[in-house]
Amino acid sequence: MSLCSKSCSNSMRSSKLKTATFVSVAIGIYYLLSLSGHRSIIEGQLGILSTSEGDSNGDGFNREYLLAPEVQYTPKIAWLMSFPNSGTSFTMSLVGRASNRSFATNYADEVTPRDISSASLNIYHHRHDGPFWPGMSGKILSPRPLPESFVITKTHCGSRCMYCGPEVYVVTADDFLSSCSSGHARIANKTEAVDVHYPPERVASAIHLIRDPFTNIISRFHQRRKNQEDKNLTEWLSQHPNNSTGFQRWCKELDNQYRQEDIEYFGLEHVPKAPCHGEFFKYAQWHSLVEDALDLISHPVPVLTVYYEDYASKLEETTETILNFLDLDLVGRIKVFKAKTEVSEYFTAEQKDSIKEFIRDVASSAAWAHIQHYF
Ligand SMILES: *[C@@H]1O[C@H](CO)[C@@H](O)[C@H](O)[C@H]1NC(C)=O
Ligand SMILES: *[C@@H]1O[C@H](CO)[C@@H](O)[C@H](O)[C@H]1NC(C)=O
Ligand SMILES: *[C@@H]1O[C@H](CO)[C@@H](O)[C@H](O)[C@H]1NC(C)=O
Ligand SMILES: *[C@@H]1O[C@H](CO)[C@@H](O)[C@H](O)[C@H]1NC(C)=O
Ligand SMILES: *[C@@H]1O[C@H](CO)[C@@H](O)[C@H](O)[C@H]1NC(C)=O
């Protein structure tokens, strides 16, 4: 079995490069037009909101647009790329507290006050497409200014749906990259969030967070239980207790639910035996696509790989490494890491073996090098 990202990345790469060139040329033209006062012509195409925020002279001309592109995009975006439930929130708040600087996210809901009249705040305030930050109001998080150089920015990228089959979760590096710079905004007095997307070219560097696949997927089960608890689905909850019995049942249901799609994708003879194999496929593919996707960006994107377990074994050192990478100083306190209970007894030895084989088949060699120590 091989992922499209490995076999067909060359043709995608060249088309992506053309897109990237087009985008930077377009931004350049936009910059020139803005100098000559013609910005409105292509404003719509670039998705830039008209705003009076920067119009301090009251002459209808926003001087923000006179800034050169490199000044407009300060601080630079440093993606925190993580598969859901692998320590994202801990990492964000660790960095926030230690540096006393704000973080950002592609998902405005996480940093926007719940009241309907609040709109999301972009880190670049002449933009509406994100990323977003909590601002200095203190309404939702301790007020912290944005960093000067790099802002750690949460993205879960794509192919992480829990209830989906291979038709949906198997994606190309191109799709994956596009989802890494997608998210949603909040508009004042609108109940619906608005989907937004910024050019991935805006990303300067990335942190790739990796967690043990077994605890990661079990943690997704916990997440699922929590969501069902919030909805008061007591019957579902009693059928899926918070232990290995409930977990194995959940895996079996997922495996059965997508069996038809599995047969079409893998072939009748080759439907994977590993429990929760859809989840483990997504995990392996996700970590493989991180590198492939960043390679599609036309400038080099330095990557720092962080292992979740390092928070337990060497928290200080790991924090310092992350802060150095982000060009931040340690001025606050290092958040205490509370290791979750060990849950490896959720799988039999035989199941663990089949999961290992499966992940090794799906993962790129680069990704396997990052995750093989978990087996
Ligand atoms: C949102 O609604 C409130 C209350 O009706 C109003 O005061 C406020 O100006 C509105 N905000 C926007 C941006 O429309
Ligand atoms: C389930 O149990 C784990 C520990 O085994 C715990 O961390 C988690 O919070 C529990 N919660 C839910 C919602 O299932
Ligand atoms: C869930 O059930 C509890 C007790 O049965 C009740 O107090 C609560 O309001 C319910 N919540 C929702 C969201 O329905
Ligand atoms: C899990 O919890 C359920 C309900 O409390 C119980 O019936 C089952 O025996 C438990 N399974 C294990 C392996 O402890
Ligand atoms: C963090 O920043 C805030 C706002 O700039 C400031 O009031 C506070 O004293 C700072 N705290 C530390 C520990 O540096």
Short mmCIF file of C-alpha atoms and ligand atoms in Angstrom, two decimals:
data_model
loop_
_atom_site.label_atom_id
_atom_site.label_comp_id
_atom_site.label_asym_id
_atom_site.label_seq_id
_atom_site.Cartn_x
_atom_site.Cartn_y
_atom_site.Cartn_z
CA MET A 1 0.00 0.00 0.00
CA SER A 2 1.40 3.38 -0.78
CA LEU A 3 0.18 6.88 -0.23
CA CYS A 4 -0.37 9.20 -3.12
CA SER A 5 1.84 11.69 -1.34
CA LYS A 6 4.78 9.43 -2.02
CA SER A 7 4.05 8.32 -5.55
CA CYS A 8 2.56 11.40 -7.11
CA SER A 9 4.16 14.25 -5.25
CA ASN A 10 6.37 15.36 -8.13
CA SER A 11 3.61 16.53 -10.41
CA MET A 12 1.81 18.10 -7.47
CA ARG A 13 4.96 19.80 -6.41
CA SER A 14 5.39 21.63 -9.72
CA SER A 15 1.77 22.75 -9.87
CA LYS A 16 2.01 23.93 -6.29
CA LEU A 17 5.13 25.90 -7.06
CA LYS A 18 3.28 27.65 -9.87
CA THR A 19 0.51 28.55 -7.46
CA ALA A 20 3.04 29.82 -4.97
CA THR A 21 4.74 31.95 -7.61
CA PHE A 22 1.39 33.29 -8.67
CA VAL A 23 0.52 34.19 -5.10
CA SER A 24 3.75 36.06 -4.46
CA VAL A 25 3.53 37.86 -7.79
CA ALA A 26 -0.06 38.76 -6.95
CA ILE A 27 0.99 40.09 -3.56
CA GLY A 28 3.73 42.13 -5.22
CA ILE A 29 1.30 43.62 -7.73
CA TYR A 30 -1.11 44.29 -4.93
CA TYR A 31 1.59 46.13 -3.04
CA LEU A 32 2.40 48.30 -6.05
CA LEU A 33 -1.26 48.99 -6.72
CA SER A 34 -1.78 49.93 -3.12
CA LEU A 35 0.98 52.50 -3.43
CA SER A 36 -0.75 54.06 -6.39
CA GLY A 37 -4.16 53.98 -4.73
CA HIS A 38 -5.67 51.26 -6.91
CA ARG A 39 -5.98 48.64 -4.23
CA SER A 40 -9.74 48.30 -4.47
CA ILE A 41 -9.46 46.68 -7.92
CA ILE A 42 -8.13 43.43 -6.57
CA GLU A 43 -9.20 43.74 -2.98
CA GLY A 44 -11.98 41.22 -3.51
CA GLN A 45 -9.75 38.71 -5.23
CA LEU A 46 -7.24 38.67 -2.41
CA GLY A 47 -9.96 38.49 0.17
CA ILE A 48 -8.90 41.56 2.05
CA LEU A 49 -11.56 43.22 4.11
CA SER A 50 -11.98 46.92 3.77
CA THR A 51 -11.37 48.33 7.16
CA SER A 52 -11.27 51.74 8.63
CA GLU A 53 -9.13 50.57 11.54
CA GLY A 54 -5.89 51.98 10.12
CA ASP A 55 -7.50 55.04 8.64
CA SER A 56 -6.34 57.38 11.35
CA ASN A 57 -6.13 60.34 8.96
CA GLY A 58 -9.74 59.96 7.98
CA ASP A 59 -8.93 60.30 4.29
CA GLY A 60 -10.28 56.87 3.43
CA PHE A 61 -6.84 55.50 2.80
CA ASN A 62 -5.51 52.86 5.10
CA ARG A 63 -1.83 53.52 5.62
CA GLU A 64 -1.33 49.96 6.80
CA TYR A 65 -1.24 49.02 3.14
CA LEU A 66 1.81 51.19 2.62
CA LEU A 67 3.86 48.84 4.74
CA ALA A 68 6.12 46.48 2.87
CA PRO A 69 4.97 42.84 2.91
CA GLU A 70 7.71 41.76 5.30
CA VAL A 71 6.55 44.37 7.81
CA GLN A 72 2.90 43.46 7.33
CA TYR A 73 3.60 39.88 8.34
CA THR A 74 5.18 40.42 11.73
CA PRO A 75 5.34 38.38 13.87
CA LYS A 76 5.96 35.45 11.57
CA ILE A 77 3.83 32.34 11.83
CA ALA A 78 5.43 29.28 13.45
CA TRP A 79 2.95 26.47 13.05
CA LEU A 80 2.36 24.08 15.91
CA MET A 81 1.37 21.08 13.79
CA SER A 82 -0.29 18.38 15.81
CA PHE A 83 -2.66 15.49 15.32
CA PRO A 84 -5.59 16.13 17.70
CA ASN A 85 -5.17 14.97 21.30
CA SER A 86 -1.41 14.83 21.20
CA GLY A 87 -0.60 17.62 23.66
CA THR A 88 -1.46 20.74 21.67
CA SER A 89 -3.13 22.68 24.47
CA PHE A 90 -0.35 21.86 26.89
CA THR A 91 2.27 23.07 24.39
CA MET A 92 0.42 26.31 23.67
CA SER A 93 -0.04 27.23 27.29
CA LEU A 94 3.49 26.11 28.18
CA VAL A 95 4.91 28.53 25.60
CA GLY A 96 2.47 31.29 26.56
CA ARG A 97 3.30 31.16 30.25
CA ALA A 98 7.04 30.64 29.89
CA SER A 99 7.51 33.49 27.42
CA ASN A 100 4.66 35.70 28.68
CA ARG A 101 3.76 36.20 25.02
CA SER A 102 0.56 35.30 23.26
CA PHE A 103 -0.05 32.32 21.02
CA ALA A 104 -2.27 32.12 17.96
CA THR A 105 -4.56 29.58 16.33
CA ASN A 106 -6.29 28.97 13.01
CA TYR A 107 -9.51 28.35 14.94
CA ALA A 108 -10.97 31.60 16.20
CA ASP A 109 -13.46 30.01 18.62
CA GLU A 110 -10.62 28.98 20.87
CA VAL A 111 -9.50 32.57 21.50
CA THR A 112 -12.67 34.61 21.03
CA PRO A 113 -15.02 35.47 23.91
CA ARG A 114 -18.31 33.57 23.78
CA ASP A 115 -20.51 36.64 23.66
CA ILE A 116 -22.10 37.12 20.28
CA SER A 117 -20.90 40.69 19.81
CA SER A 118 -17.22 39.64 19.94
CA ALA A 119 -15.38 39.25 16.67
CA SER A 120 -12.17 37.26 16.28
CA LEU A 121 -8.90 39.15 16.34
CA ASN A 122 -6.39 38.55 13.56
CA ILE A 123 -2.72 38.64 14.37
CA TYR A 124 -2.38 40.85 11.25
CA HIS A 125 -5.12 43.35 11.78
CA HIS A 126 -5.53 44.35 8.15
CA ARG A 127 -6.42 40.72 7.41
CA HIS A 128 -9.48 38.67 8.18
CA ASP A 129 -8.21 35.22 7.26
CA GLY A 130 -6.30 34.48 10.46
CA PRO A 131 -4.47 33.26 12.40
CA PHE A 132 -6.25 34.58 15.46
CA TRP A 133 -5.14 35.56 18.95
CA PRO A 134 -6.95 36.37 22.22
CA GLY A 135 -5.95 40.05 22.30
CA MET A 136 -5.18 42.10 25.41
CA SER A 137 -8.68 42.39 26.85
CA GLY A 138 -8.11 39.61 29.38
CA LYS A 139 -11.69 38.49 28.66
CA ILE A 140 -10.71 34.95 27.83
CA LEU A 141 -7.00 34.46 28.65
CA SER A 142 -4.36 36.37 30.62
CA PRO A 143 -3.44 39.37 28.52
CA ARG A 144 -0.12 38.79 26.78
CA PRO A 145 1.29 40.77 23.87
CA LEU A 146 2.15 39.09 20.59
CA PRO A 147 5.81 38.07 20.29
CA GLU A 148 8.12 40.13 18.13
CA SER A 149 9.57 37.43 15.88
CA PHE A 150 7.50 34.25 15.74
CA VAL A 151 4.06 33.42 17.07
CA ILE A 152 3.29 29.77 17.81
CA THR A 153 0.14 29.04 15.83
CA LYS A 154 -2.03 25.99 16.31
CA THR A 155 -3.06 23.97 13.30
CA HIS A 156 -4.37 20.40 13.13
CA CYS A 157 -4.12 20.41 9.33
CA GLY A 158 -6.35 17.79 7.68
CA SER A 159 -7.33 14.14 7.59
CA ARG A 160 -8.28 13.91 11.24
CA CYS A 161 -12.02 13.31 11.01
CA MET A 162 -13.04 10.66 13.52
CA TYR A 163 -16.10 9.36 11.70
CA CYS A 164 -14.95 8.96 8.12
CA GLY A 165 -13.65 6.23 5.82
CA PRO A 166 -10.65 6.07 3.46
CA GLU A 167 -12.58 7.92 0.73
CA VAL A 168 -12.40 10.97 2.96
CA TYR A 169 -9.32 10.47 5.09
CA VAL A 170 -6.82 9.52 2.40
CA VAL A 171 -5.50 12.86 1.15
CA THR A 172 -2.64 14.29 -0.91
CA ALA A 173 0.14 16.50 0.42
CA ASP A 174 -1.41 19.37 -1.50
CA ASP A 175 -4.80 18.99 0.23
CA PHE A 176 -3.06 18.55 3.52
CA LEU A 177 -1.05 21.75 3.16
CA SER A 178 -4.15 23.66 2.21
CA SER A 179 -5.93 22.46 5.34
CA CYS A 180 -2.91 23.47 7.46
CA SER A 181 -3.61 27.11 6.65
CA SER A 182 -7.41 26.83 6.91
CA GLY A 183 -9.55 27.62 9.90
CA HIS A 184 -12.50 29.75 10.88
CA ALA A 185 -13.17 33.33 11.90
CA ARG A 186 -15.85 34.86 14.12
CA ILE A 187 -17.80 37.85 12.92
CA ALA A 188 -19.55 40.09 15.44
CA ASN A 189 -23.26 39.37 15.85
CA LYS A 190 -23.20 36.29 13.59
CA THR A 191 -23.84 32.89 15.14
CA GLU A 192 -22.06 30.95 12.38
CA ALA A 193 -18.28 30.87 12.17
CA VAL A 194 -16.82 31.69 8.73
CA ASP A 195 -14.33 29.38 7.02
CA VAL A 196 -11.09 31.15 6.18
CA HIS A 197 -7.80 30.29 4.51
CA TYR A 198 -4.47 32.13 4.30
CA PRO A 199 -1.59 31.38 1.93
CA PRO A 200 0.65 28.67 3.41
CA GLU A 201 3.55 30.72 2.05
CA ARG A 202 3.07 32.94 5.09
CA VAL A 203 4.44 30.24 7.37
CA ALA A 204 8.04 30.73 8.44
CA SER A 205 8.73 27.69 10.61
CA ALA A 206 6.99 24.75 12.21
CA ILE A 207 6.94 22.61 15.33
CA HIS A 208 5.91 19.02 14.66
CA LEU A 209 4.43 17.49 17.79
CA ILE A 210 4.38 13.69 18.04
CA ARG A 211 2.72 11.47 20.62
CA ASP A 212 2.71 7.71 21.15
CA PRO A 213 0.06 6.36 18.75
CA PHE A 214 -1.62 4.13 21.35
CA THR A 215 -2.18 6.85 23.94
CA ASN A 216 -2.99 9.34 21.19
CA ILE A 217 -5.86 7.24 19.82
CA ILE A 218 -7.08 6.33 23.32
CA SER A 219 -7.10 10.02 24.07
CA ARG A 220 -9.28 10.55 21.01
CA PHE A 221 -11.69 8.02 22.52
CA HIS A 222 -11.69 10.09 25.74
CA GLN A 223 -12.43 13.15 23.64
CA ARG A 224 -15.33 11.34 22.02
CA ARG A 225 -16.71 10.36 25.45
CA LYS A 226 -16.41 13.92 26.60
CA ASN A 227 -18.35 15.19 23.60
CA GLN A 228 -21.05 12.59 24.21
CA GLU A 229 -21.14 13.60 27.88
CA ASP A 230 -21.68 17.22 26.86
CA LYS A 231 -24.63 16.07 24.79
CA ASN A 232 -25.98 13.92 27.65
CA LEU A 233 -25.92 10.77 25.54
CA THR A 234 -26.12 8.51 28.56
CA GLU A 235 -26.95 5.36 26.63
CA TRP A 236 -23.89 5.71 24.41
CA LEU A 237 -21.79 6.42 27.49
CA SER A 238 -22.95 3.35 29.36
CA GLN A 239 -22.29 1.21 26.28
CA HIS A 240 -18.80 2.70 26.03
CA PRO A 241 -17.37 2.77 29.57
CA ASN A 242 -14.15 4.65 30.14
CA ASN A 243 -11.96 1.55 30.15
CA SER A 244 -10.57 -1.01 27.71
CA THR A 245 -14.01 -2.63 27.22
CA GLY A 246 -15.52 0.65 26.04
CA PHE A 247 -12.51 1.49 23.92
CA GLN A 248 -12.42 -1.87 22.14
CA ARG A 249 -16.12 -1.59 21.44
CA TRP A 250 -15.66 1.83 19.92
CA CYS A 251 -12.85 0.51 17.69
CA LYS A 252 -14.98 -2.40 16.55
CA GLU A 253 -17.84 -0.08 15.66
CA LEU A 254 -15.55 2.21 13.67
CA ASP A 255 -14.02 -0.76 11.87
CA ASN A 256 -17.47 -2.11 10.98
CA GLN A 257 -18.94 1.23 10.00
CA TYR A 258 -16.41 1.81 7.22
CA ARG A 259 -15.99 -1.79 6.13
CA GLN A 260 -17.45 -1.22 2.66
CA GLU A 261 -15.13 1.72 1.97
CA ASP A 262 -12.24 -0.30 3.37
CA ILE A 263 -12.96 -3.13 0.94
CA GLU A 264 -13.02 -0.67 -1.93
CA TYR A 265 -9.80 1.03 -0.87
CA PHE A 266 -7.68 -1.85 0.45
CA GLY A 267 -9.30 -4.76 -1.41
CA LEU A 268 -11.36 -7.52 0.21
CA GLU A 269 -8.30 -9.62 1.07
CA HIS A 270 -6.35 -6.74 2.53
CA VAL A 271 -8.71 -4.96 4.89
CA PRO A 272 -6.39 -4.24 7.84
CA LYS A 273 -6.86 -6.40 10.94
CA ALA A 274 -5.54 -3.84 13.39
CA PRO A 275 -8.32 -2.54 15.68
CA CYS A 276 -9.19 1.10 15.01
CA HIS A 277 -7.12 0.84 11.84
CA GLY A 278 -8.77 3.94 10.36
CA GLU A 279 -7.52 5.96 13.31
CA PHE A 280 -4.02 4.50 13.03
CA PHE A 281 -3.99 5.09 9.28
CA LYS A 282 -4.86 8.76 9.85
CA TYR A 283 -2.14 8.99 12.49
CA ALA A 284 0.55 7.46 10.24
CA GLN A 285 -0.52 9.41 7.18
CA TRP A 286 -0.72 12.65 9.16
CA HIS A 287 2.85 12.44 10.41
CA SER A 288 4.07 11.46 6.95
CA LEU A 289 2.35 14.37 5.25
CA VAL A 290 3.79 17.02 7.57
CA GLU A 291 7.14 16.85 5.86
CA ASP A 292 5.75 16.35 2.33
CA ALA A 293 3.42 19.31 2.75
CA LEU A 294 6.07 21.69 4.10
CA ASP A 295 8.27 20.73 1.12
CA LEU A 296 5.61 22.20 -1.16
CA ILE A 297 6.18 25.67 0.28
CA SER A 298 8.50 27.64 -1.99
CA HIS A 299 10.84 28.76 0.79
CA PRO A 300 12.55 26.49 3.33
CA VAL A 301 10.53 25.93 6.52
CA PRO A 302 12.69 24.88 9.47
CA VAL A 303 11.01 22.17 11.55
CA LEU A 304 11.46 21.35 15.22
CA THR A 305 10.19 17.89 16.16
CA VAL A 306 8.86 17.64 19.72
CA TYR A 307 7.90 14.36 21.37
CA TYR A 308 5.07 14.55 23.88
CA GLU A 309 6.85 12.16 26.27
CA ASP A 310 9.73 14.65 26.56
CA TYR A 311 7.42 16.84 28.62
CA ALA A 312 7.40 14.06 31.22
CA SER A 313 11.11 13.18 31.10
CA LYS A 314 12.85 16.51 30.41
CA LEU A 315 10.39 19.36 30.66
CA GLU A 316 12.85 22.20 31.22
CA GLU A 317 15.17 21.24 28.42
CA THR A 318 12.28 20.74 26.00
CA THR A 319 10.77 24.08 26.94
CA GLU A 320 14.08 25.85 26.37
CA THR A 321 14.50 24.17 22.99
CA ILE A 322 11.03 25.30 21.92
CA LEU A 323 11.55 28.86 23.18
CA ASN A 324 14.90 29.09 21.36
CA PHE A 325 13.30 27.87 18.18
CA LEU A 326 10.64 30.57 18.50
CA ASP A 327 13.16 33.25 19.43
CA LEU A 328 11.42 33.77 22.78
CA ASP A 329 12.90 34.39 26.24
CA LEU A 330 12.01 32.43 29.33
CA VAL A 331 10.52 35.16 31.53
CA GLY A 332 7.60 33.38 33.16
CA ARG A 333 7.14 29.99 34.76
CA ILE A 334 7.30 26.55 33.23
CA LYS A 335 3.89 24.92 33.41
CA VAL A 336 3.81 21.68 35.38
CA PHE A 337 3.22 18.61 33.25
CA LYS A 338 0.82 16.04 34.63
CA ALA A 339 1.36 12.72 32.92
CA LYS A 340 -1.88 10.91 32.14
CA THR A 341 -2.47 7.41 33.45
CA GLU A 342 -0.77 4.60 31.56
CA VAL A 343 -3.25 2.96 29.25
CA SER A 344 -1.21 0.45 27.27
CA GLU A 345 -3.25 -2.44 28.70
CA TYR A 346 -6.04 -1.30 26.36
CA PHE A 347 -4.48 -3.49 23.64
CA THR A 348 -3.46 -7.13 23.60
CA ALA A 349 0.10 -7.97 22.55
CA GLU A 350 -1.23 -9.38 19.29
CA GLN A 351 -3.20 -6.21 18.55
CA LYS A 352 -0.14 -4.10 19.27
CA ASP A 353 1.83 -6.14 16.76
CA SER A 354 -0.74 -5.72 14.03
CA ILE A 355 -0.96 -1.99 14.73
CA LYS A 356 2.82 -1.72 14.48
CA GLU A 357 2.89 -3.54 11.13
CA PHE A 358 0.08 -1.42 9.81
CA ILE A 359 1.63 1.91 10.84
CA ARG A 360 4.97 0.86 9.36
CA ASP A 361 3.25 0.08 6.04
CA VAL A 362 1.42 3.39 5.87
CA ALA A 363 4.10 5.74 7.22
CA SER A 364 6.81 7.32 5.07
CA SER A 365 10.33 6.31 6.09
CA ALA A 366 10.90 9.76 7.57
CA ALA A 367 7.76 9.49 9.69
CA TRP A 368 8.57 5.93 10.72
CA ALA A 369 11.95 7.11 11.97
CA HIS A 370 10.08 9.50 14.27
CA ILE A 371 7.56 6.98 15.60
CA GLN A 372 9.23 3.57 15.63
CA HIS A 373 10.51 4.11 19.17
CA TYR A 374 6.92 3.77 20.38
CA PHE A 375 6.89 0.06 19.54
C1 LIG B 1 -23.52 43.91 17.54
O1 LIG B 1 -24.75 44.08 18.22
C2 LIG B 1 -24.67 44.99 19.34
C3 LIG B 1 -25.99 44.98 20.07
O2 LIG B 1 -27.08 45.01 19.18
C4 LIG B 1 -24.28 46.39 18.79
O3 LIG B 1 -24.16 47.29 19.87
C5 LIG B 1 -22.97 46.29 18.05
O4 LIG B 1 -22.63 47.54 17.46
C6 LIG B 1 -23.01 45.23 16.95
N1 LIG B 1 -21.69 45.08 16.41
C7 LIG B 1 -21.44 45.03 15.10
C8 LIG B 1 -20.01 44.92 14.70
O5 LIG B 1 -22.32 45.05 14.26
C1 LIG B 2 -11.39 8.48 31.27
O1 LIG B 2 -10.33 7.92 31.99
C2 LIG B 2 -9.09 8.55 31.87
C3 LIG B 2 -8.06 7.80 32.69
O2 LIG B 2 -8.06 6.47 32.39
C4 LIG B 2 -9.18 9.99 32.28
O3 LIG B 2 -7.96 10.65 32.06
C5 LIG B 2 -10.27 10.68 31.50
O4 LIG B 2 -10.43 12.00 31.93
C6 LIG B 2 -11.58 9.94 31.65
N1 LIG B 2 -12.56 10.73 30.97
C7 LIG B 2 -13.48 10.48 30.06
C8 LIG B 2 -14.29 11.61 29.53
O5 LIG B 2 -13.73 9.43 29.57
C1 LIG B 3 -27.97 16.56 31.15
O1 LIG B 3 -28.61 15.82 32.15
C2 LIG B 3 -28.53 16.39 33.44
C3 LIG B 3 -29.14 15.44 34.46
O2 LIG B 3 -29.95 14.50 33.88
C4 LIG B 3 -29.20 17.75 33.43
O3 LIG B 3 -29.11 18.36 34.70
C5 LIG B 3 -28.54 18.62 32.36
O4 LIG B 3 -29.20 19.86 32.27
C6 LIG B 3 -28.55 17.96 31.01
N1 LIG B 3 -27.77 18.74 30.09
C7 LIG B 3 -28.11 18.94 28.81
C8 LIG B 3 -27.15 19.73 27.98
O5 LIG B 3 -29.13 18.52 28.35
C1 LIG B 4 -15.35 -1.46 32.18
O1 LIG B 4 -16.43 -0.87 32.85
C2 LIG B 4 -17.66 -1.58 32.72
C3 LIG B 4 -18.76 -0.76 33.37
O2 LIG B 4 -18.32 -0.20 34.56
C4 LIG B 4 -17.52 -2.98 33.32
O3 LIG B 4 -18.71 -3.72 33.15
C5 LIG B 4 -16.35 -3.69 32.61
O4 LIG B 4 -16.14 -4.95 33.23
C6 LIG B 4 -15.08 -2.87 32.71
N1 LIG B 4 -14.03 -3.51 31.95
C7 LIG B 4 -12.81 -3.71 32.44
C8 LIG B 4 -11.83 -4.39 31.54
O5 LIG B 4 -12.48 -3.37 33.55
C1 LIG B 5 3.50 39.48 31.50
O1 LIG B 5 3.03 40.50 30.67
C2 LIG B 5 2.03 41.30 31.25
C3 LIG B 5 1.47 42.21 30.18
O2 LIG B 5 2.47 42.77 29.37
C4 LIG B 5 2.64 42.04 32.45
O3 LIG B 5 1.65 42.83 33.05
C5 LIG B 5 3.17 41.01 33.43
O4 LIG B 5 3.82 41.65 34.50
C6 LIG B 5 4.14 40.06 32.75
N1 LIG B 5 4.50 38.98 33.65
C7 LIG B 5 5.72 38.48 33.74
C8 LIG B 5 5.90 37.33 34.65
O5 LIG B 5 6.66 38.92 33.08
#
